[in-house]
Amino acid sequence: MSKKTPQAIRGTQDIFGPEAEAFAHVVETFERIRRLYRFRRVEMPVFERTEVFARSLGETTDVVSKEMYSFEDRGGESLTLRPEFTAGIARAYLTNGWQQHAPLKVATHGPLFRYERPQKGRYRQFHQIDAEVIGAGEPQADVELLAMADQLLRALGITDVTLHLNTLGDGASREAWRAALVEHFRAVRGELSEESQERLEKNPLRILDSKDPRDKPFLADAPKIDDFLSDEAQAFFAAVTSGLDAAGVKWVRAPALVRGLDYYRHTAFEFIPDAGSASAAALGAQSTVLGGGRYDGLIESLGGPPTPAVGWAAGIERLAMLVGAREEPRADAVIVVENDARLADAIALLGRLRQAGFASELLASGSPKKRFDKARKIPAHVLVSFPVAETGETIRLLGDGSPTAAALETLVRGR
RNA sequence: GCGACCAUAGCUCAGCUGGUUAGAGCGCCGGUUUGUGGUACCGGAGGUCACGGGUUCGAACCCCGUUGGUCGCCCCA
């Protein structure tokens, strides 16, 4: 490679071949399942005013200052490449009057951008599929969303991941729990890891999923959300879990599963590979395949009316890793021109085959003598050859005996 | 932001304790062979050994720096 060739941006990827097929398979499967659940397709801008994301994140966190791709446009406005779908969809819900469609079930997919150090399963430009239900405060919405996620994973053949489920309660429950956690950890502050001492100020709920062995002894007897749930919050969670049981979705309770941002309420969930499974190995340090929750406080923080909502997103690259590389689809017909005088005939035939709906390609370059062998290596139902003149044949056909091959032979011979 | 490991042909890699002109397989190009045939053989193109400095009689190999990659920590909307 020449020194003058510009390099790709760190954390971006060029996906090709079997991996690109896996990526497409994930998206196609998602589109199919989303229709089954009657989620409506939306297309969203890849950038928004910075405040759309900054306000949804609460302005203060590192995430805003360090992890967003923000820039000024020519008018001096601060814009940001979307780091998530939810805030943009919430903004659209408000600015387009989509309240009239509430409860609104929408789904989308596409690229997202976060300024992070790349590692296995984490990129600066990455891709997600996303599903949201806006304007629905009933636990049934959570259940439907989780059933859809579960069916999607099954449809992709991913069976070694499990739904980890928790509740953060309503606003009051959540605050009471948070205060109790701070009190609990503050008492042993000096014995916590440096990171967790920091978290105590910024994001105490996160101490619960610390990996540091110094923190582990204090996690087991930490206050539990269940002791702080209001009756309403308990009833909500019970409705979610019984709905999941009725829908046949397996789940485990994950009392340490939390969300850092204040607008999250009630249900929080992640589909996580089972310990020691193939999927766990494939994902490296990343553990979550699909995650989401209820964010009843978000739309208000964007200046809208109180609006309950729940949603999830999943990384397409991560799902593609679990699905594994997929074969590129076999051609219906490969046409090889061994005799250059027959090129026009070959082009004409190629056009007819494609018009008739057969995926076909033409080999007519390079050494004529080697074209046949090259064509032979391309997986196809039929190989059509325009041989050299001396053989006396005008056309040769080599089929694989499939119904497709039979149909093609009829079409090619019967001209 | 922090840390570990890595960088040789288009791809995957070999290259010994530093020692002539840096190799293989695959792929690519050409030729011979075969002629319902994914064969075998011959030849060719393609490398500033990531980049810059240092040590040495001599560096792909040792040292320092830079860039890039991989994986992990932090963070994870």
GROMACS .gro file of C-alpha atoms (C1' of nucleotides) in nm:
model
  492
    1MET     CA    1   0.000   0.000   0.000
    2SER     CA    2   0.129   0.340  -0.093
    3LYS     CA    3   0.197   0.587   0.184
    4LYS     CA    4  -0.034   0.820   0.002
    5THR     CA    5  -0.336   0.595   0.039
    6PRO     CA    6  -0.560   0.747   0.307
    7GLN     CA    7  -0.631   0.510   0.593
    8ALA     CA    8  -0.971   0.416   0.724
    9ILE     CA    9  -1.081   0.599   1.038
   10ARG     CA   10  -0.995   0.419   1.359
   11GLY     CA   11  -1.282   0.209   1.480
   12THR     CA   12  -1.457   0.187   1.144
   13GLN     CA   13  -1.484  -0.140   0.959
   14ASP     CA   14  -1.511  -0.260   0.603
   15ILE     CA   15  -1.726  -0.569   0.608
   16PHE     CA   16  -1.703  -0.809   0.315
   17GLY     CA   17  -1.792  -1.158   0.204
   18PRO     CA   18  -1.926  -1.413   0.451
   19GLU     CA   19  -1.921  -1.160   0.735
   20ALA     CA   20  -2.121  -0.913   0.529
   21GLU     CA   21  -2.367  -1.195   0.459
   22ALA     CA   22  -2.403  -1.255   0.832
   23PHE     CA   23  -2.465  -0.884   0.884
   24ALA     CA   24  -2.732  -0.879   0.614
   25HIS     CA   25  -2.890  -1.194   0.758
   26VAL     CA   26  -2.929  -1.025   1.096
   27VAL     CA   27  -3.094  -0.721   0.940
   28GLU     CA   28  -3.322  -0.929   0.720
   29THR     CA   29  -3.428  -1.146   1.010
   30PHE     CA   30  -3.499  -0.840   1.222
   31GLU     CA   31  -3.714  -0.690   0.944
   32ARG     CA   32  -3.913  -1.010   0.920
   33ILE     CA   33  -3.973  -1.039   1.295
   34ARG     CA   34  -4.055  -0.670   1.330
   35ARG     CA   35  -4.336  -0.712   1.078
   36LEU     CA   36  -4.468  -1.012   1.269
   37TYR     CA   37  -4.500  -0.792   1.576
   38ARG     CA   38  -4.645  -0.506   1.373
   39PHE     CA   39  -4.373  -0.255   1.449
   40ARG     CA   40  -4.371   0.026   1.194
   41ARG     CA   41  -4.056   0.115   1.010
   42VAL     CA   42  -3.900   0.459   1.067
   43GLU     CA   43  -3.598   0.619   0.904
   44MET     CA   44  -3.412   0.868   1.119
   45PRO     CA   45  -3.141   1.127   1.057
   46VAL     CA   46  -2.789   1.020   1.153
   47PHE     CA   47  -2.729   1.355   1.315
   48GLU     CA   48  -2.922   1.585   1.542
   49ARG     CA   49  -2.867   1.901   1.742
   50THR     CA   50  -2.626   1.811   2.019
   51GLU     CA   51  -2.883   1.902   2.282
   52VAL     CA   52  -3.108   1.614   2.172
   53PHE     CA   53  -2.852   1.370   2.308
   54ALA     CA   54  -2.702   1.594   2.575
   55ARG     CA   55  -3.037   1.653   2.742
   56SER     CA   56  -3.134   1.290   2.729
   57LEU     CA   57  -2.805   1.204   2.897
   58GLY     CA   58  -2.834   1.474   3.161
   59GLU     CA   59  -2.545   1.694   3.045
   60THR     CA   60  -2.309   1.598   3.320
   61THR     CA   61  -2.169   1.259   3.242
   62ASP     CA   62  -1.839   1.174   3.073
   63VAL     CA   63  -2.045   1.028   2.795
   64VAL     CA   64  -2.143   1.370   2.667
   65SER     CA   65  -1.805   1.536   2.690
   66LYS     CA   66  -1.584   1.248   2.580
   67GLU     CA   67  -1.779   0.994   2.382
   68MET     CA   68  -1.989   1.184   2.133
   69TYR     CA   69  -1.893   1.283   1.782
   70SER     CA   70  -1.989   1.651   1.795
   71PHE     CA   71  -1.902   1.932   1.556
   72GLU     CA   72  -2.016   2.275   1.455
   73ASP     CA   73  -2.189   2.331   1.125
   74ARG     CA   74  -2.131   2.646   0.922
   75GLY     CA   75  -2.395   2.834   1.114
   76GLY     CA   76  -2.214   2.764   1.440
   77GLU     CA   77  -2.474   2.513   1.558
   78SER     CA   78  -2.342   2.217   1.757
   79LEU     CA   79  -2.446   1.892   1.592
   80THR     CA   80  -2.377   1.532   1.695
   81LEU     CA   81  -2.366   1.205   1.506
   82ARG     CA   82  -2.626   0.989   1.677
   83PRO     CA   83  -2.479   0.770   1.953
   84GLU     CA   84  -2.814   0.597   2.006
   85PHE     CA   85  -3.155   0.576   1.842
   86THR     CA   86  -3.384   0.644   2.134
   87ALA     CA   87  -3.327   1.019   2.182
   88GLY     CA   88  -3.373   1.092   1.811
   89ILE     CA   89  -3.693   0.888   1.797
   90ALA     CA   90  -3.823   1.067   2.106
   91ARG     CA   91  -3.743   1.400   1.942
   92ALA     CA   92  -3.926   1.296   1.625
   93TYR     CA   93  -4.223   1.181   1.831
   94LEU     CA   94  -4.251   1.534   1.969
   95THR     CA   95  -4.164   1.742   1.663
   96ASN     CA   96  -4.379   1.546   1.418
   97GLY     CA   97  -4.691   1.510   1.625
   98TRP     CA   98  -4.662   1.134   1.641
   99GLN     CA   99  -4.855   1.151   1.968
  100GLN     CA  100  -5.160   1.101   1.748
  101HIS     CA  101  -5.038   0.746   1.678
  102ALA     CA  102  -4.978   0.656   2.043
  103PRO     CA  103  -4.912   0.394   2.149
  104LEU     CA  104  -4.658   0.395   1.870
  105LYS     CA  105  -4.454   0.086   1.788
  106VAL     CA  106  -4.153   0.166   1.571
  107ALA     CA  107  -3.839  -0.013   1.457
  108THR     CA  108  -3.529   0.097   1.272
  109HIS     CA  109  -3.166   0.006   1.212
  110GLY     CA  110  -2.850   0.175   1.096
  111PRO     CA  111  -2.515   0.322   1.198
  112LEU     CA  112  -2.437   0.486   1.531
  113PHE     CA  113  -2.124   0.667   1.643
  114ARG     CA  114  -1.941   0.672   1.974
  115TYR     CA  115  -1.590   0.798   2.034
  116GLU     CA  116  -1.448   0.495   2.208
  117ARG     CA  117  -1.128   0.296   2.204
  118PRO     CA  118  -1.203   0.007   1.969
  119GLN     CA  119  -1.191  -0.350   2.094
  120LYS     CA  120  -1.365  -0.677   2.019
  121GLY     CA  121  -1.733  -0.604   1.962
  122ARG     CA  122  -1.690  -0.226   2.003
  123TYR     CA  123  -1.639   0.016   1.717
  124ARG     CA  124  -1.663   0.390   1.668
  125GLN     CA  125  -1.908   0.342   1.388
  126PHE     CA  126  -2.125   0.046   1.469
  127HIS     CA  127  -2.474  -0.066   1.380
  128GLN     CA  128  -2.782  -0.148   1.576
  129ILE     CA  129  -3.132  -0.273   1.529
  130ASP     CA  130  -3.382  -0.093   1.749
  131ALA     CA  131  -3.742  -0.125   1.862
  132GLU     CA  132  -3.942   0.120   2.073
  133VAL     CA  133  -4.295   0.151   2.206
  134ILE     CA  134  -4.381   0.511   2.289
  135GLY     CA  135  -4.686   0.622   2.479
  136ALA     CA  136  -4.759   0.287   2.639
  137GLY     CA  137  -4.734   0.267   3.016
  138GLU     CA  138  -4.863  -0.087   3.055
  139PRO     CA  139  -4.637  -0.379   3.141
  140GLN     CA  140  -4.782  -0.555   2.838
  141ALA     CA  141  -4.566  -0.330   2.619
  142ASP     CA  142  -4.254  -0.453   2.797
  143VAL     CA  143  -4.369  -0.810   2.753
  144GLU     CA  144  -4.431  -0.770   2.382
  145LEU     CA  145  -4.092  -0.610   2.328
  146LEU     CA  146  -3.917  -0.887   2.516
  147ALA     CA  147  -4.108  -1.156   2.333
  148MET     CA  148  -3.999  -0.999   2.006
  149ALA     CA  149  -3.636  -0.988   2.117
  150ASP     CA  150  -3.653  -1.349   2.227
  151GLN     CA  151  -3.807  -1.464   1.900
  152LEU     CA  152  -3.547  -1.270   1.702
  153LEU     CA  153  -3.260  -1.441   1.881
  154ARG     CA  154  -3.420  -1.781   1.826
  155ALA     CA  155  -3.477  -1.704   1.461
  156LEU     CA  156  -3.107  -1.625   1.434
  157GLY     CA  157  -3.024  -1.958   1.593
  158ILE     CA  158  -2.874  -1.798   1.902
  159THR     CA  159  -2.976  -2.023   2.188
  160ASP     CA  160  -2.702  -1.981   2.447
  161VAL     CA  161  -2.806  -1.636   2.568
  162THR     CA  162  -3.050  -1.565   2.851
  163LEU     CA  163  -3.272  -1.274   2.936
  164HIS     CA  164  -3.148  -1.103   3.253
  165LEU     CA  165  -3.427  -0.899   3.403
  166ASN     CA  166  -3.450  -0.639   3.677
  167THR     CA  167  -3.670  -0.354   3.791
  168LEU     CA  168  -3.553  -0.013   3.901
  169GLY     CA  169  -3.897   0.070   4.035
  170ASP     CA  170  -4.071   0.400   3.994
  171GLY     CA  171  -3.898   0.733   4.060
  172ALA     CA  172  -3.943   0.723   4.436
  173SER     CA  173  -3.836   0.357   4.474
  174ARG     CA  174  -3.532   0.419   4.266
  175GLU     CA  175  -3.420   0.721   4.466
  176ALA     CA  176  -3.466   0.545   4.797
  177TRP     CA  177  -3.261   0.250   4.676
  178ARG     CA  178  -2.991   0.475   4.544
  179ALA     CA  179  -2.964   0.659   4.875
  180ALA     CA  180  -2.939   0.331   5.064
  181LEU     CA  181  -2.665   0.210   4.831
  182VAL     CA  182  -2.466   0.529   4.879
  183GLU     CA  183  -2.496   0.493   5.253
  184HIS     CA  184  -2.391   0.127   5.241
  185PHE     CA  185  -2.084   0.185   5.028
  186ARG     CA  186  -1.983   0.509   5.197
  187ALA     CA  187  -1.939   0.316   5.521
  188VAL     CA  188  -1.666   0.105   5.359
  189ARG     CA  189  -1.541   0.367   5.121
  190GLY     CA  190  -1.172   0.327   5.200
  191GLU     CA  191  -1.177  -0.044   5.115
  192LEU     CA  192  -1.336  -0.001   4.772
  193SER     CA  193  -1.138   0.015   4.449
  194GLU     CA  194  -1.041   0.361   4.327
  195GLU     CA  195  -1.293   0.328   4.045
  196SER     CA  196  -1.576   0.249   4.284
  197GLN     CA  197  -1.483   0.536   4.514
  198GLU     CA  198  -1.520   0.754   4.208
  199ARG     CA  199  -1.849   0.585   4.117
  200LEU     CA  200  -1.981   0.653   4.466
  201GLU     CA  201  -2.004   1.018   4.370
  202LYS     CA  202  -2.093   0.993   4.003
  203ASN     CA  203  -2.288   0.675   3.950
  204PRO     CA  204  -2.330   0.462   4.265
  205LEU     CA  205  -2.557   0.203   4.103
  206ARG     CA  206  -2.264   0.101   3.883
  207ILE     CA  207  -2.066  -0.022   4.182
  208LEU     CA  208  -2.296  -0.324   4.172
  209ASP     CA  209  -2.140  -0.456   3.853
  210SER     CA  210  -1.781  -0.380   3.941
  211LYS     CA  211  -1.530  -0.641   3.825
  212ASP     CA  212  -1.275  -0.545   4.088
  213PRO     CA  213  -1.216  -0.818   4.352
  214ARG     CA  214  -1.173  -0.551   4.618
  215ASP     CA  215  -1.538  -0.452   4.570
  216LYS     CA  216  -1.683  -0.801   4.561
  217PRO     CA  217  -1.706  -0.856   4.939
  218PHE     CA  218  -1.937  -0.556   4.975
  219LEU     CA  219  -2.172  -0.642   4.692
  220ALA     CA  220  -2.349  -0.942   4.842
  221ASP     CA  221  -2.498  -0.759   5.140
  222ALA     CA  222  -2.571  -0.435   4.953
  223PRO     CA  223  -2.931  -0.308   4.975
  224LYS     CA  224  -3.169  -0.472   4.729
  225ILE     CA  225  -3.417  -0.283   4.514
  226ASP     CA  226  -3.690  -0.522   4.622
  227ASP     CA  227  -3.684  -0.372   4.971
  228PHE     CA  228  -3.760  -0.027   4.833
  229LEU     CA  229  -4.025  -0.100   4.572
  230SER     CA  230  -4.362   0.069   4.613
  231ASP     CA  231  -4.672  -0.146   4.582
  232GLU     CA  232  -4.732  -0.009   4.235
  233ALA     CA  233  -4.376  -0.086   4.126
  234GLN     CA  234  -4.402  -0.438   4.263
  235ALA     CA  235  -4.728  -0.492   4.080
  236PHE     CA  236  -4.576  -0.363   3.758
  237PHE     CA  237  -4.282  -0.597   3.777
  238ALA     CA  238  -4.504  -0.891   3.866
  239ALA     CA  239  -4.715  -0.817   3.559
  240VAL     CA  240  -4.405  -0.816   3.341
  241THR     CA  241  -4.273  -1.144   3.475
  242SER     CA  242  -4.605  -1.323   3.459
  243GLY     CA  243  -4.652  -1.194   3.105
  244LEU     CA  244  -4.311  -1.334   3.009
  245ASP     CA  245  -4.401  -1.667   3.162
  246ALA     CA  246  -4.727  -1.672   2.967
  247ALA     CA  247  -4.541  -1.585   2.649
  248GLY     CA  248  -4.292  -1.864   2.710
  249VAL     CA  249  -3.992  -1.634   2.741
  250LYS     CA  250  -3.729  -1.767   2.978
  251TRP     CA  251  -3.568  -1.515   3.210
  252VAL     CA  252  -3.355  -1.487   3.521
  253ARG     CA  253  -3.367  -1.220   3.787
  254ALA     CA  254  -3.060  -0.995   3.783
  255PRO     CA  255  -3.077  -0.771   4.089
  256ALA     CA  256  -2.749  -0.597   4.004
  257LEU     CA  257  -2.853  -0.502   3.651
  258VAL     CA  258  -2.883  -0.123   3.654
  259ARG     CA  259  -2.910   0.182   3.432
  260GLY     CA  260  -2.713   0.493   3.516
  261LEU     CA  261  -2.946   0.753   3.377
  262ASP     CA  262  -3.227   0.901   3.581
  263TYR     CA  263  -3.498   0.868   3.319
  264TYR     CA  264  -3.503   0.489   3.339
  265ARG     CA  265  -3.790   0.342   3.541
  266HIS     CA  266  -3.915  -0.006   3.611
  267THR     CA  267  -3.796  -0.269   3.367
  268ALA     CA  268  -3.431  -0.302   3.271
  269PHE     CA  269  -3.303  -0.603   3.078
  270GLU     CA  270  -3.014  -0.750   2.886
  271PHE     CA  271  -2.973  -1.069   2.690
  272ILE     CA  272  -2.637  -1.208   2.802
  273PRO     CA  273  -2.446  -1.518   2.684
  274ASP     CA  274  -2.449  -1.807   2.928
  275ALA     CA  275  -2.121  -1.854   3.115
  276GLY     CA  276  -1.878  -2.071   2.920
  277SER     CA  277  -2.094  -2.074   2.608
  278ALA     CA  278  -1.973  -2.032   2.250
  279SER     CA  279  -2.142  -1.695   2.238
  280ALA     CA  280  -1.962  -1.578   2.551
  281ALA     CA  281  -1.630  -1.671   2.392
  282ALA     CA  282  -1.722  -1.502   2.064
  283LEU     CA  283  -1.801  -1.172   2.233
  284GLY     CA  284  -1.482  -1.130   2.436
  285ALA     CA  285  -1.519  -0.874   2.711
  286GLN     CA  286  -1.854  -0.754   2.582
  287SER     CA  287  -2.135  -0.933   2.751
  288THR     CA  288  -2.456  -0.779   2.627
  289VAL     CA  289  -2.611  -0.883   2.299
  290LEU     CA  290  -2.935  -0.693   2.331
  291GLY     CA  291  -3.039  -0.448   2.599
  292GLY     CA  292  -3.307  -0.201   2.690
  293GLY     CA  293  -3.562  -0.088   2.937
  294ARG     CA  294  -3.838   0.148   3.024
  295TYR     CA  295  -3.755   0.517   2.999
  296ASP     CA  296  -4.066   0.692   3.121
  297GLY     CA  297  -3.873   1.007   3.210
  298LEU     CA  298  -3.698   1.075   2.881
  299ILE     CA  299  -3.958   1.254   2.676
  300GLU     CA  300  -4.020   1.504   2.953
  301SER     CA  301  -3.651   1.584   2.965
  302LEU     CA  302  -3.678   1.676   2.596
  303GLY     CA  303  -3.955   1.923   2.675
  304GLY     CA  304  -4.249   1.698   2.599
  305PRO     CA  305  -4.543   1.589   2.811
  306PRO     CA  306  -4.497   1.299   3.056
  307THR     CA  307  -4.489   1.000   2.822
  308PRO     CA  308  -4.419   0.641   2.915
  309ALA     CA  309  -4.197   0.449   2.674
  310VAL     CA  310  -3.992   0.132   2.655
  311GLY     CA  311  -3.744  -0.003   2.399
  312TRP     CA  312  -3.437  -0.204   2.320
  313ALA     CA  313  -3.144  -0.209   2.084
  314ALA     CA  314  -2.893  -0.471   1.978
  315GLY     CA  315  -2.556  -0.447   1.805
  316ILE     CA  316  -2.571  -0.593   1.457
  317GLU     CA  317  -2.198  -0.672   1.458
  318ARG     CA  318  -2.231  -0.861   1.785
  319LEU     CA  319  -2.529  -1.059   1.662
  320ALA     CA  320  -2.340  -1.130   1.339
  321MET     CA  321  -2.048  -1.267   1.542
  322LEU     CA  322  -2.284  -1.508   1.715
  323VAL     CA  323  -2.452  -1.609   1.390
  324GLY     CA  324  -2.108  -1.676   1.239
  325ALA     CA  325  -1.984  -1.625   0.885
  326ARG     CA  326  -2.240  -1.721   0.622
  327GLU     CA  327  -2.183  -1.850   0.271
  328GLU     CA  328  -2.253  -1.606  -0.004
  329PRO     CA  329  -2.557  -1.729  -0.197
  330ARG     CA  330  -2.490  -1.968  -0.483
  331ALA     CA  331  -2.542  -1.835  -0.835
  332ASP     CA  332  -2.821  -1.983  -1.044
  333ALA     CA  333  -2.610  -1.970  -1.358
  334VAL     CA  334  -2.250  -1.897  -1.449
  335ILE     CA  335  -2.181  -1.829  -1.816
  336VAL     CA  336  -1.829  -1.874  -1.945
  337VAL     CA  337  -1.710  -1.756  -2.287
  338GLU     CA  338  -1.427  -1.985  -2.400
  339ASN     CA  339  -1.457  -1.854  -2.754
  340ASP     CA  340  -1.440  -1.474  -2.779
  341ALA     CA  341  -1.637  -1.480  -3.107
  342ARG     CA  342  -1.940  -1.586  -2.903
  343LEU     CA  343  -1.930  -1.293  -2.660
  344ALA     CA  344  -2.243  -1.124  -2.802
  345ASP     CA  345  -2.440  -1.450  -2.770
  346ALA     CA  346  -2.326  -1.482  -2.412
  347ILE     CA  347  -2.427  -1.127  -2.325
  348ALA     CA  348  -2.769  -1.184  -2.481
  349LEU     CA  349  -2.820  -1.505  -2.285
  350LEU     CA  350  -2.704  -1.340  -1.964
  351GLY     CA  351  -2.967  -1.070  -2.008
  352ARG     CA  352  -3.242  -1.323  -2.071
  353LEU     CA  353  -3.152  -1.524  -1.763
  354ARG     CA  354  -3.147  -1.219  -1.540
  355GLN     CA  355  -3.478  -1.092  -1.680
  356ALA     CA  356  -3.624  -1.431  -1.598
  357GLY     CA  357  -3.510  -1.391  -1.238
  358PHE     CA  358  -3.203  -1.613  -1.233
  359ALA     CA  359  -2.899  -1.477  -1.049
  360SER     CA  360  -2.630  -1.504  -1.314
  361GLU     CA  361  -2.282  -1.388  -1.393
  362LEU     CA  362  -2.050  -1.389  -1.693
  363LEU     CA  363  -1.685  -1.485  -1.720
  364ALA     CA  364  -1.522  -1.353  -2.037
  365SER     CA  365  -1.187  -1.205  -1.937
  366GLY     CA  366  -0.836  -1.335  -1.883
  367SER     CA  367  -0.691  -1.638  -2.056
  368PRO     CA  368  -0.970  -1.811  -2.256
  369LYS     CA  369  -0.817  -2.148  -2.178
  370LYS     CA  370  -0.840  -2.093  -1.804
  371ARG     CA  371  -1.184  -1.942  -1.793
  372PHE     CA  372  -1.362  -2.273  -1.771
  373ASP     CA  373  -1.170  -2.383  -1.466
  374LYS     CA  374  -1.229  -2.049  -1.302
  375ALA     CA  375  -1.601  -2.069  -1.378
  376ARG     CA  376  -1.607  -2.420  -1.232
  377LYS     CA  377  -1.496  -2.283  -0.896
  378ILE     CA  378  -1.794  -2.049  -0.865
  379PRO     CA  379  -2.079  -2.226  -0.685
  380ALA     CA  380  -2.374  -2.237  -0.926
  381HIS     CA  381  -2.670  -2.453  -1.021
  382VAL     CA  382  -2.574  -2.446  -1.388
  383LEU     CA  383  -2.256  -2.376  -1.579
  384VAL     CA  384  -2.319  -2.257  -1.934
  385SER     CA  385  -2.019  -2.263  -2.167
  386PHE     CA  386  -1.969  -2.116  -2.512
  387PRO     CA  387  -1.692  -2.353  -2.623
  388VAL     CA  388  -1.418  -2.314  -2.884
  389ALA     CA  389  -1.533  -2.350  -3.247
  390GLU     CA  390  -1.347  -2.675  -3.326
  391THR     CA  391  -1.560  -2.880  -3.091
  392GLY     CA  392  -1.861  -2.825  -3.313
  393GLU     CA  393  -2.090  -2.758  -3.023
  394THR     CA  394  -2.260  -2.422  -2.989
  395ILE     CA  395  -2.332  -2.441  -2.619
  396ARG     CA  396  -2.254  -2.671  -2.330
  397LEU     CA  397  -2.452  -2.710  -2.012
  398LEU     CA  398  -2.346  -2.856  -1.682
  399GLY     CA  399  -2.618  -2.870  -1.419
  400ASP     CA  400  -2.623  -2.989  -1.059
  401GLY     CA  401  -2.949  -3.180  -1.098
  402SER     CA  402  -3.154  -2.933  -0.894
  403PRO     CA  403  -3.499  -2.806  -1.001
  404THR     CA  404  -3.339  -2.470  -1.064
  405ALA     CA  405  -3.092  -2.636  -1.300
  406ALA     CA  406  -3.373  -2.809  -1.488
  407ALA     CA  407  -3.563  -2.482  -1.531
  408LEU     CA  408  -3.248  -2.311  -1.652
  409GLU     CA  409  -3.168  -2.584  -1.903
  410THR     CA  410  -3.515  -2.551  -2.050
  411LEU     CA  411  -3.472  -2.178  -2.078
  412VAL     CA  412  -3.123  -2.194  -2.231
  413ARG     CA  413  -3.198  -2.472  -2.480
  414GLY     CA  414  -3.541  -2.352  -2.578
  415ARG     CA  415  -3.450  -2.030  -2.751
  416G      C1'  416  -0.752   0.851   2.934
  417C      C1'  417  -0.447   0.374   3.097
  418G      C1'  418  -0.210  -0.114   2.996
  419A      C1'  419  -0.037  -0.564   2.732
  420C      C1'  420   0.076  -0.785   2.276
  421C      C1'  421   0.165  -0.730   1.753
  422A      C1'  422   0.337  -0.509   1.236
  423U      C1'  423   0.769  -0.948   0.648
  424A      C1'  424   0.433  -1.009  -0.108
  425G      C1'  425  -0.276  -0.875  -0.260
  426C      C1'  426  -0.405  -1.280   0.161
  427U      C1'  427  -0.214  -1.652   0.545
  428C      C1'  428   0.251  -1.703   0.732
  429A      C1'  429   0.811  -1.897   0.766
  430G      C1'  430   1.271  -1.653   0.820
  431C      C1'  431   1.757  -2.022   1.370
  432U      C1'  432   2.204  -1.727   1.886
  433G      C1'  433   2.233  -1.058   1.408
  434G      C1'  434   2.585  -1.305   0.870
  435U      C1'  435   2.566  -1.340   0.091
  436U      C1'  436   2.081  -1.158  -0.366
  437A      C1'  437   1.429  -1.217   0.203
  438G      C1'  438   1.109  -1.744   0.118
  439A      C1'  439   0.654  -2.083   0.091
  440G      C1'  440   0.130  -2.172   0.014
  441C      C1'  441  -0.295  -1.936  -0.180
  442G      C1'  442  -0.437  -1.556  -0.529
  443C      C1'  443  -0.300  -1.289  -0.997
  444C      C1'  444  -0.069  -1.302  -1.525
  445G      C1'  445   0.137  -1.618  -1.929
  446G      C1'  446   0.254  -2.111  -2.128
  447U      C1'  447   0.241  -2.669  -2.163
  448U      C1'  448  -0.081  -3.082  -2.042
  449U      C1'  449  -0.600  -3.240  -2.006
  450G      C1'  450  -1.073  -3.193  -2.320
  451U      C1'  451  -1.798  -3.314  -2.023
  452G      C1'  452  -1.300  -3.111  -1.794
  453G      C1'  453  -1.254  -2.792  -1.057
  454U      C1'  454  -0.594  -3.198  -1.321
  455A      C1'  455  -0.066  -3.170  -1.320
  456C      C1'  456   0.366  -2.913  -1.450
  457C      C1'  457   0.675  -2.476  -1.615
  458G      C1'  458   0.750  -1.963  -1.601
  459G      C1'  459   0.632  -1.437  -1.458
  460A      C1'  460   0.481  -1.001  -1.198
  461G      C1'  461   0.453  -0.844  -0.702
  462G      C1'  462   0.853  -0.656  -0.090
  463U      C1'  463   1.196   0.073   0.119
  464C      C1'  464   1.068  -0.637   0.601
  465A      C1'  465   0.495  -0.010   0.898
  466C      C1'  466   0.785   0.470   0.952
  467G      C1'  467   1.210   0.752   1.179
  468G      C1'  468   1.647   0.730   1.454
  469G      C1'  469   2.032   0.441   1.727
  470U      C1'  470   2.385   0.012   1.840
  471U      C1'  471   2.708  -0.295   1.516
  472C      C1'  472   3.211  -0.458   1.045
  473G      C1'  473   2.704  -0.614   0.927
  474A      C1'  474   1.993  -0.531   1.136
  475A      C1'  475   1.363  -0.815   0.901
  476C      C1'  476   1.599  -0.980   1.378
  477C      C1'  477   1.878  -0.582   1.930
  478C      C1'  478   1.746  -0.057   2.162
  479C      C1'  479   1.447   0.417   2.153
  480G      C1'  480   1.058   0.697   1.936
  481U      C1'  481   0.629   0.749   1.599
  482U      C1'  482   0.215   0.553   1.339
  483G      C1'  483  -0.122   0.168   1.281
  484G      C1'  484  -0.365  -0.292   1.446
  485U      C1'  485  -0.544  -0.649   1.819
  486C      C1'  486  -0.708  -0.747   2.306
  487G      C1'  487  -0.816  -0.573   2.794
  488C      C1'  488  -0.917  -0.157   3.180
  489C      C1'  489  -1.216   0.291   3.233
  490C      C1'  490  -1.689   0.409   3.024
  491C      C1'  491  -2.113   0.189   2.831
  492A      C1'  492  -2.677   0.609   2.640
   0.00000   0.00000   0.00000
